[in-house]
């Protein structure tokens, strides 16, 4: 570990977005499983050195670059710490810099350029752009600074960076962006992880076991094509999840029933994927949608919008199965359709378009973070 050398060439890393297939809401509690798929729309981060101390971040989503200076271990605006801006990028840089500092290396002066294919006209598709930019930023900054990280290291640093902003986030998007493909994922105890990093350091947090965390690859669904549709309405996962937890619901019998039912769905879906049982996967997608609908009825979150209902109905009419992807309230829905029946896929896309849902041309990205 040597830190960035003067005149070092720029480093580029890109990370894919994600779609939640099953396990939403339940996965935010440590140890509960979810299934995600990475998609071939990417956030690309380019890191180069800077003659000035601090960090300059430019993005195709922002009108102006953002400059921050080092103030201890944090990045602050002139005149004090400033809220807003590219918070996930800045937290990623701070987290990598903390690891450098533990090895006696200086906090670097850097320029980061961010390009996202997970947005349209400044509006997010709901494909995990925050997770993808965090993973790509961690990987690019670390590589530029001479750190050799495993994929697990990248995920853990990205989780630390994200949990400092939103400790309720599951990190499933980070896992999909890191490893790619179809994944069975369990979230770590974020409070434990943050305490560990504060008390023992970032390096120790990378090496220690993380309670609740697990990730493994799953095969793609046999004979099925994953389709995604965008409602045109961005939604805030953090707001929806926080809204649920503010209600007198967590810890109740209804909460336990929902968690148990969703856990059973995820395990059954993972088994169907591993057995090559396409009809079994469709059945579990329908069960997952029913559990989200029941949660929506009980908690009044607004998970299902008119466009998400239309998205699901169109897929069912074509013999497929569909549901919201993620927290709902807008963003994306997914459908699994017969891969050998392109006319069914065309029919669903036509129905979606008529309902104001934009079919997104995405495929599963089998590789995660990459150069």
PDB file of C-alpha atoms in Angstrom, residues 5 37 53 90 114 124 135 145-146 152 156 183 200 216 218-219 228 232 241 249 291 296 321 334 345 363:
ATOM      1  CA  UNK A   5       2.090   8.283  -7.145  1.00  0.00           C
ATOM      2  CA  UNK A  37     -30.384  -9.099 -10.169  1.00  0.00           C
ATOM      3  CA  UNK A  53      -5.858  19.464  -1.714  1.00  0.00           C
ATOM      4  CA  UNK A  90     -18.105  12.063  -0.840  1.00  0.00           C
ATOM      5  CA  UNK A 114     -19.310  10.602 -12.620  1.00  0.00           C
ATOM      6  CA  UNK A 124     -33.664   8.207 -11.607  1.00  0.00           C
ATOM      7  CA  UNK A 135     -19.403   0.998  -5.308  1.00  0.00           C
ATOM      8  CA  UNK A 145      -4.542   5.218  -4.310  1.00  0.00           C
ATOM      9  CA  UNK A 146      -2.818   1.850  -4.717  1.00  0.00           C
ATOM     10  CA  UNK A 152     -15.826  -8.298  -0.575  1.00  0.00           C
ATOM     11  CA  UNK A 156     -17.788  -3.612   2.857  1.00  0.00           C
ATOM     12  CA  UNK A 183     -27.895 -12.974  -5.930  1.00  0.00           C
ATOM     13  CA  UNK A 200     -11.537  -0.518  15.985  1.00  0.00           C
ATOM     14  CA  UNK A 216     -24.225 -16.108  -2.952  1.00  0.00           C
ATOM     15  CA  UNK A 218     -28.037 -17.931  -8.052  1.00  0.00           C
ATOM     16  CA  UNK A 219     -28.615 -19.213 -11.589  1.00  0.00           C
ATOM     17  CA  UNK A 228     -38.327  -3.946 -16.483  1.00  0.00           C
ATOM     18  CA  UNK A 232     -41.703   7.780 -14.886  1.00  0.00           C
ATOM     19  CA  UNK A 241     -38.851   2.457   4.567  1.00  0.00           C
ATOM     20  CA  UNK A 249     -45.991  -1.858  12.951  1.00  0.00           C
ATOM     21  CA  UNK A 291     -47.254  -9.931   0.256  1.00  0.00           C
ATOM     22  CA  UNK A 296     -49.525  -1.810   1.476  1.00  0.00           C
ATOM     23  CA  UNK A 321     -45.674 -12.697 -13.361  1.00  0.00           C
ATOM     24  CA  UNK A 334     -40.342  -6.171 -13.112  1.00  0.00           C
ATOM     25  CA  UNK A 345     -43.001  -9.730 -24.548  1.00  0.00           C
ATOM     26  CA  UNK A 363     -30.323  -7.381 -19.428  1.00  0.00           C
TER      27      UNK A 363
END
